[in-house]
């Protein structure tokens, strides 16, 4: 079977620039790589693309090919005879992120972040406070100074990888010899091994401890909000910076106040006389008692607002209000004199007497059953 034109194989013009040839090759090599493409002819197509690129990417070989094509008996390069894919692993690394691109295990890395959930009383959340908390976290082992080695000894160069942290594993494949880089399983990529481990930390170089941290809780925090305490997370690795601590708040409910954002809500009981005649009552707020004028004729459920008596905004954008809903309390027990006065009040106001009202009500019910029965 005759070979296809190399320019057709790569899908480029005969006057294509070197950059265009390389771009076309990268695309096709990725498409037909046998480790990615499982079609039956993928291997042959990959070989064809590789051969075309080897020829056209070299200026001397390309000049020979342009003059003699596939018939030149003196080419001596890139025939279909299969040759050795000595650069196969480099190709794989180029396109699929081989071992040479793995992150350096000895590079500095930031420590992990920690989260601490704190329960606050209602007033503590509104006004804020400063306090100390204790968190469990890893600290460098003081016995071995974080080395993981027994005092008096030190980590040694890994005998398996020679300190490289990686191993080159060679394999013979149908495409030639392949060299893969893998993390050394003896030192976990650090390039060092500990023969005599520290008894305190077991060679980890870190131990779990409880650390006391002073934090400042801003006024106005609410359930679900959090603050970040920089640098108080887990310590960094290989000299990297420590992580951060996130304190998440859970605010307890109050027996009298409710909160919605920066506003505070409460319900205030008043008597029938206060609602009818009006009065000046004392209302509790988070900052102490204040006077509130209740106008005569106030109905149950009426809302009043005290400006600036709510919770402060946690971002410093002012302060919320306190909303008060009055609820008229009806006495359950009346003396004979109180009953007499209420009947007189009903007569003066033209209100139907309770007995008469009951009779009229039951008469209406009786008529309803009669009409719809």
Coordinates of C-alpha atoms in Angstrom, one line a residue:
X1 CA 0.0 0.0 0.0
X2 CA 1.5 3.4 -1.0
X3 CA 2.1 6.0 1.5
X4 CA -0.1 9.1 1.7
X5 CA 1.5 12.5 1.2
X6 CA 2.9 13.8 4.5
X7 CA 1.2 17.2 4.0
X8 CA -2.1 15.5 3.5
X9 CA -1.5 13.3 6.6
X10 CA -1.1 16.4 8.8
X11 CA -3.7 18.4 6.9
X12 CA -1.4 21.3 6.1
X13 CA -0.4 23.2 3.0
X14 CA 2.9 22.5 1.3
X15 CA 4.0 26.1 2.2
X16 CA 2.9 25.7 5.8
X17 CA 5.1 27.3 8.5
X18 CA 6.9 25.3 11.1
X19 CA 4.4 26.5 13.8
X20 CA 1.4 25.3 11.7
X21 CA 3.0 21.9 11.2
X22 CA 3.6 21.5 14.9
X23 CA 0.1 22.6 15.8
X24 CA -1.4 20.1 13.4
X25 CA 0.8 17.3 14.7
X26 CA -0.1 18.0 18.4
X27 CA -3.8 17.9 17.5
X28 CA -3.6 14.6 15.6
X29 CA -1.2 13.0 18.0
X30 CA -3.7 13.6 20.8
X31 CA -6.5 12.3 18.7
X32 CA -4.9 9.0 17.7
X33 CA -2.7 8.3 20.7
X34 CA -3.2 4.5 21.4
X35 CA -3.7 5.2 25.1
X36 CA -6.6 7.5 24.4
X37 CA -8.1 6.2 21.1
X38 CA -9.2 2.6 21.3
X39 CA -10.2 2.2 17.6
X40 CA -8.5 -0.6 15.7
X41 CA -6.7 1.6 13.3
X42 CA -5.6 4.3 15.9
X43 CA -2.1 2.8 16.3
X44 CA -1.4 2.9 12.5
X45 CA -2.7 6.4 12.2
X46 CA -0.6 7.5 15.1
X47 CA 2.5 6.0 13.5
X48 CA 1.6 7.7 10.2
X49 CA 1.2 11.1 11.9
X50 CA 4.5 10.6 13.8
X51 CA 6.4 9.8 10.6
X52 CA 5.0 12.8 8.8
X53 CA 5.9 15.1 11.6
X54 CA 9.4 13.7 11.9
X55 CA 10.0 14.5 8.3
X56 CA 8.3 17.9 7.9
X57 CA 9.6 19.3 11.2
X58 CA 13.2 18.9 10.2
X59 CA 14.3 21.4 7.5
X60 CA 16.8 19.1 5.9
X61 CA 14.4 16.1 5.8
X62 CA 11.6 18.3 4.5
X63 CA 13.8 19.6 1.7
X64 CA 14.6 16.0 0.7
X65 CA 11.0 15.0 0.9
X66 CA 9.9 18.0 -1.2
X67 CA 12.4 17.1 -3.9
X68 CA 12.1 13.3 -4.0
X69 CA 9.0 12.4 -2.0
X70 CA 8.7 8.8 -0.8
X71 CA 10.8 7.4 -3.7
X72 CA 14.1 8.8 -2.6
X73 CA 16.4 5.8 -1.9
X74 CA 18.7 7.9 0.3
X75 CA 16.2 9.3 2.8
X76 CA 17.3 7.0 5.6
X77 CA 14.8 8.5 8.0
X78 CA 11.3 7.9 9.1
X79 CA 10.4 5.0 6.8
X80 CA 7.3 2.9 7.3
X81 CA 9.5 0.1 8.5
X82 CA 8.5 0.8 12.0
X83 CA 11.7 2.0 13.6
X84 CA 12.0 2.9 17.3
X85 CA 9.7 5.4 19.1
X86 CA 12.4 6.5 21.4
X87 CA 10.7 9.8 22.2
X88 CA 7.4 8.1 23.0
X89 CA 7.3 9.0 26.6
X90 CA 8.2 12.6 25.9
X91 CA 5.2 12.8 23.5
X92 CA 2.9 11.3 26.1
X93 CA 4.1 13.8 28.8
X94 CA 3.7 16.6 26.3
X95 CA 0.0 15.9 25.7
X96 CA -1.2 14.0 28.7
X97 CA 0.7 15.5 31.7
X98 CA 3.3 12.8 32.4
X99 CA 5.3 12.3 35.6
X100 CA 7.7 15.1 34.7
X101 CA 4.9 17.6 35.4
X102 CA 3.9 16.3 38.8
X103 CA 4.0 18.8 41.7
X104 CA 7.2 18.9 43.6
X105 CA 6.4 17.1 46.9
X106 CA 9.1 19.2 48.6
X107 CA 7.6 22.6 47.5
X108 CA 6.2 24.8 50.2
X109 CA 2.4 24.3 50.6
X110 CA -0.1 26.2 52.7
X111 CA -1.7 24.4 55.6
X112 CA -5.3 23.3 55.7
X113 CA -8.0 25.6 57.0
X114 CA -9.9 24.8 60.2
X115 CA -13.5 25.5 61.2
X116 CA -14.8 26.0 64.7
X117 CA -18.5 26.4 65.5
X118 CA -19.3 28.8 68.4
X119 CA -22.6 29.1 70.2
X120 CA -23.5 32.7 71.4
X121 CA -26.1 34.1 73.7
X122 CA -28.5 36.5 72.0
X123 CA -27.0 39.6 73.6
X124 CA -23.4 38.4 72.9
X125 CA -24.2 38.2 69.2
X126 CA -25.8 41.7 69.2
X127 CA -23.1 43.5 71.1
X128 CA -20.1 41.4 70.3
X129 CA -17.3 40.3 72.7
X130 CA -13.7 39.2 73.0
X131 CA -13.0 35.7 74.2
X132 CA -10.6 32.8 74.1
X133 CA -11.3 29.5 72.4
X134 CA -9.4 26.2 72.3
X135 CA -9.0 24.3 69.0
X136 CA -7.3 21.0 68.3
X137 CA -4.8 21.3 65.5
X138 CA -1.4 19.9 64.4
X139 CA 1.8 21.5 65.7
X140 CA 5.4 20.8 64.9
X141 CA 6.8 18.1 67.2
X142 CA 9.0 19.8 69.8
X143 CA 10.9 16.5 70.4
X144 CA 12.3 16.3 66.9
X145 CA 11.8 19.9 65.8
X146 CA 9.5 18.7 63.1
X147 CA 12.0 16.5 61.3
X148 CA 10.3 13.2 62.3
X149 CA 13.6 11.7 63.2
X150 CA 14.7 10.5 66.6
X151 CA 16.7 13.2 68.5
X152 CA 20.4 12.9 67.6
X153 CA 19.6 11.6 64.1
X154 CA 18.3 13.2 60.9
X155 CA 16.5 12.1 57.8
X156 CA 18.7 10.4 55.2
X157 CA 18.7 10.5 51.4
X158 CA 16.3 7.9 50.1
X159 CA 18.2 4.9 48.9
X160 CA 15.6 3.9 46.4
X161 CA 15.3 7.1 44.4
X162 CA 18.6 8.7 45.3
X163 CA 16.8 11.8 46.7
X164 CA 14.9 12.6 43.5
X165 CA 11.6 11.7 45.0
X166 CA 10.6 10.0 41.7
X167 CA 11.4 6.7 40.0
X168 CA 11.9 6.1 36.3
X169 CA 10.1 2.9 35.2
X170 CA 11.0 1.5 31.8
X171 CA 8.7 -0.6 29.8
X172 CA 9.0 -2.1 26.3
X173 CA 5.8 -1.6 24.2
X174 CA 4.9 -2.1 20.6
X175 CA 5.9 1.5 20.1
X176 CA 9.3 1.2 21.6
X177 CA 10.8 1.8 25.0
X178 CA 8.6 3.9 27.3
X179 CA 9.9 5.6 30.4
X180 CA 7.4 6.6 33.0
X181 CA 8.1 8.7 36.1
X182 CA 6.4 7.8 39.3
X183 CA 6.5 9.1 42.9
X184 CA 8.9 7.0 44.9
X185 CA 6.9 4.7 47.2
X186 CA 9.7 4.5 49.7
X187 CA 9.9 8.2 50.6
X188 CA 6.5 9.4 49.3
X189 CA 8.2 11.8 47.0
X190 CA 10.2 13.7 49.6
X191 CA 13.6 12.3 48.6
X192 CA 14.3 11.5 52.2
X193 CA 13.7 8.5 54.5
X194 CA 13.7 8.2 58.3
X195 CA 15.3 5.1 59.7
X196 CA 15.0 6.0 63.4
X197 CA 11.6 7.7 63.9
X198 CA 10.8 10.1 66.6
X199 CA 8.8 8.3 69.4
X200 CA 6.7 11.3 70.1
X201 CA 5.3 11.9 66.6
X202 CA 6.0 8.5 65.0
X203 CA 8.0 10.1 62.2
X204 CA 5.2 12.5 61.1
X205 CA 7.0 15.6 62.5
X206 CA 3.6 16.8 63.8
X207 CA 1.5 16.2 66.9
X208 CA -2.1 17.0 67.8
X209 CA -2.4 19.7 70.4
X210 CA -5.1 22.1 71.8
X211 CA -4.2 25.7 71.2
X212 CA -5.8 28.7 72.9
X213 CA -6.7 31.5 70.5
X214 CA -8.0 35.0 71.4
X215 CA -10.7 36.2 69.0
X216 CA -12.8 39.3 68.7
X217 CA -16.5 38.8 67.8
X218 CA -17.9 41.8 66.0
X219 CA -21.2 43.3 67.1
X220 CA -24.2 42.2 65.0
X221 CA -23.2 38.7 64.0
X222 CA -26.0 36.2 63.4
X223 CA -26.5 32.5 62.9
X224 CA -24.6 31.1 60.0
X225 CA -22.1 34.0 59.7
X226 CA -18.4 33.5 60.2
X227 CA -15.2 35.3 60.8
X228 CA -11.7 34.4 59.5
X229 CA -8.7 34.3 61.8
X230 CA -5.8 34.4 59.5
X231 CA -2.9 32.1 60.1
X232 CA -4.5 30.0 62.8
X233 CA -5.3 26.9 60.8
X234 CA -3.0 23.9 60.3
X235 CA 0.7 24.7 59.9
X236 CA 2.2 24.9 56.5
X237 CA 4.2 22.1 54.8
X238 CA 7.8 22.5 53.8
X239 CA 7.9 26.0 55.2
X240 CA 4.6 27.1 53.6
X241 CA 2.2 29.5 55.3
X242 CA -0.3 28.2 57.9
X243 CA -4.0 27.9 56.9
X244 CA -6.8 30.0 58.3
X245 CA -9.3 29.4 61.1
X246 CA -13.0 30.1 60.3
X247 CA -15.3 30.6 63.3
X248 CA -18.9 29.9 62.5
X249 CA -21.6 31.3 64.8
X250 CA -24.8 29.8 66.1
X251 CA -27.0 32.2 68.1
X252 CA -29.4 31.0 70.8
X253 CA -33.0 32.2 70.8
X254 CA -34.2 34.8 73.3
X255 CA -37.3 34.3 75.5
X256 CA -38.6 37.8 74.6
X257 CA -36.9 39.2 71.5
X258 CA -36.8 37.8 68.0
X259 CA -34.4 38.9 65.3
X260 CA -34.7 39.4 61.6
X261 CA -31.5 40.8 60.1
X262 CA -30.7 44.0 62.0
X263 CA -34.3 44.5 63.3
X264 CA -35.5 43.3 66.7
X265 CA -39.2 42.2 67.2
X266 CA -41.1 41.7 70.4
X267 CA -44.7 41.4 71.6
X268 CA -46.0 43.7 74.4
X269 CA -49.1 43.0 76.5
X270 CA -51.4 45.8 77.5
X271 CA -54.7 45.9 79.3
X272 CA -58.1 46.8 77.8
X273 CA -58.2 50.0 79.8
X274 CA -54.7 51.0 78.5
X275 CA -55.8 50.3 74.9
X276 CA -59.0 52.2 75.3
X277 CA -57.8 55.2 77.3
X278 CA -54.2 55.3 76.1
X279 CA -51.2 55.1 78.3
X280 CA -47.4 55.5 78.5
X281 CA -45.8 52.1 79.1
X282 CA -42.2 50.9 79.6
X283 CA -40.8 48.7 76.9
X284 CA -37.6 46.6 77.4
X285 CA -35.0 47.0 74.7
X286 CA -31.5 45.5 74.4
X287 CA -30.1 48.7 75.9
X288 CA -32.6 49.0 78.7
X289 CA -36.2 50.2 79.2
X290 CA -37.7 53.1 77.2
X291 CA -41.0 54.9 77.4
X292 CA -43.6 54.2 74.6
X293 CA -46.8 56.2 74.3
X294 CA -49.9 54.1 73.4
X295 CA -52.6 56.3 71.9
X296 CA -56.2 55.9 73.1
X297 CA -58.2 53.4 71.0
X298 CA -55.2 51.3 70.1
X299 CA -56.2 47.9 68.7
X300 CA -54.6 44.6 69.4
X301 CA -51.9 43.8 66.8
X302 CA -50.9 47.4 66.3
X303 CA -47.2 47.9 65.5
X304 CA -44.9 50.5 66.9
X305 CA -41.3 51.2 65.9
X306 CA -38.3 52.4 68.0
X307 CA -35.7 53.7 65.6
X308 CA -32.1 52.7 66.2
X309 CA -33.0 50.2 69.0
X310 CA -32.3 47.1 66.9
X311 CA -29.0 45.2 66.4
X312 CA -25.9 47.0 64.9
X313 CA -25.1 46.0 61.3
X314 CA -22.1 43.6 61.4
X315 CA -20.5 45.6 58.5
X316 CA -20.9 48.9 60.3
X317 CA -23.8 50.1 58.1
X318 CA -25.9 51.7 60.9
X319 CA -28.3 50.0 63.3
X320 CA -31.7 48.3 63.0
X321 CA -35.0 49.2 64.6
X322 CA -37.1 47.5 67.3
X323 CA -40.6 46.6 66.3
X324 CA -43.3 46.3 69.0
X325 CA -46.6 44.6 68.5
X326 CA -49.2 45.2 71.3
X327 CA -51.5 42.5 72.4
X328 CA -54.6 43.3 74.5
X329 CA -54.9 40.9 77.4
X330 CA -58.5 40.0 78.4
X331 CA -58.9 39.2 82.1
X332 CA -60.1 35.7 82.8
X333 CA -61.6 36.3 86.3
X334 CA -63.8 39.3 87.1
X335 CA -65.3 40.3 90.4
X336 CA -69.1 41.1 90.6
X337 CA -68.3 44.8 90.7
X338 CA -66.2 44.5 87.5
X339 CA -68.9 42.6 85.7
X340 CA -71.4 45.3 86.7
X341 CA -69.2 48.1 85.4
X342 CA -68.6 46.3 82.1
X343 CA -72.4 45.9 81.6
X344 CA -72.9 49.6 82.3
X345 CA -70.1 50.3 79.8
X346 CA -71.9 48.1 77.2
X347 CA -75.2 49.9 77.8
X348 CA -73.6 53.3 77.5
X349 CA -71.8 52.4 74.3
X350 CA -74.9 50.7 72.8
X351 CA -73.3 47.3 72.7
X352 CA -75.6 44.3 72.8
X353 CA -75.7 42.7 76.2
X354 CA -73.9 39.3 76.4
X355 CA -77.1 37.4 77.1
X356 CA -78.9 39.1 74.3
X357 CA -76.0 38.6 72.0
X358 CA -75.9 34.9 72.7
X359 CA -79.6 34.6 72.0
X360 CA -79.3 36.4 68.7
X361 CA -76.3 34.3 67.7
X362 CA -78.1 31.0 68.3
X363 CA -81.1 32.2 66.4
X364 CA -79.0 33.0 63.4
X365 CA -77.4 29.5 63.6
X366 CA -80.9 27.9 63.8
X367 CA -82.0 29.8 60.7
X368 CA -78.9 28.8 58.8
X369 CA -79.6 25.1 59.4
X370 CA -83.2 25.6 58.4
X371 CA -82.4 27.4 55.1
X372 CA -79.6 24.9 54.0
X373 CA -80.9 21.7 55.7

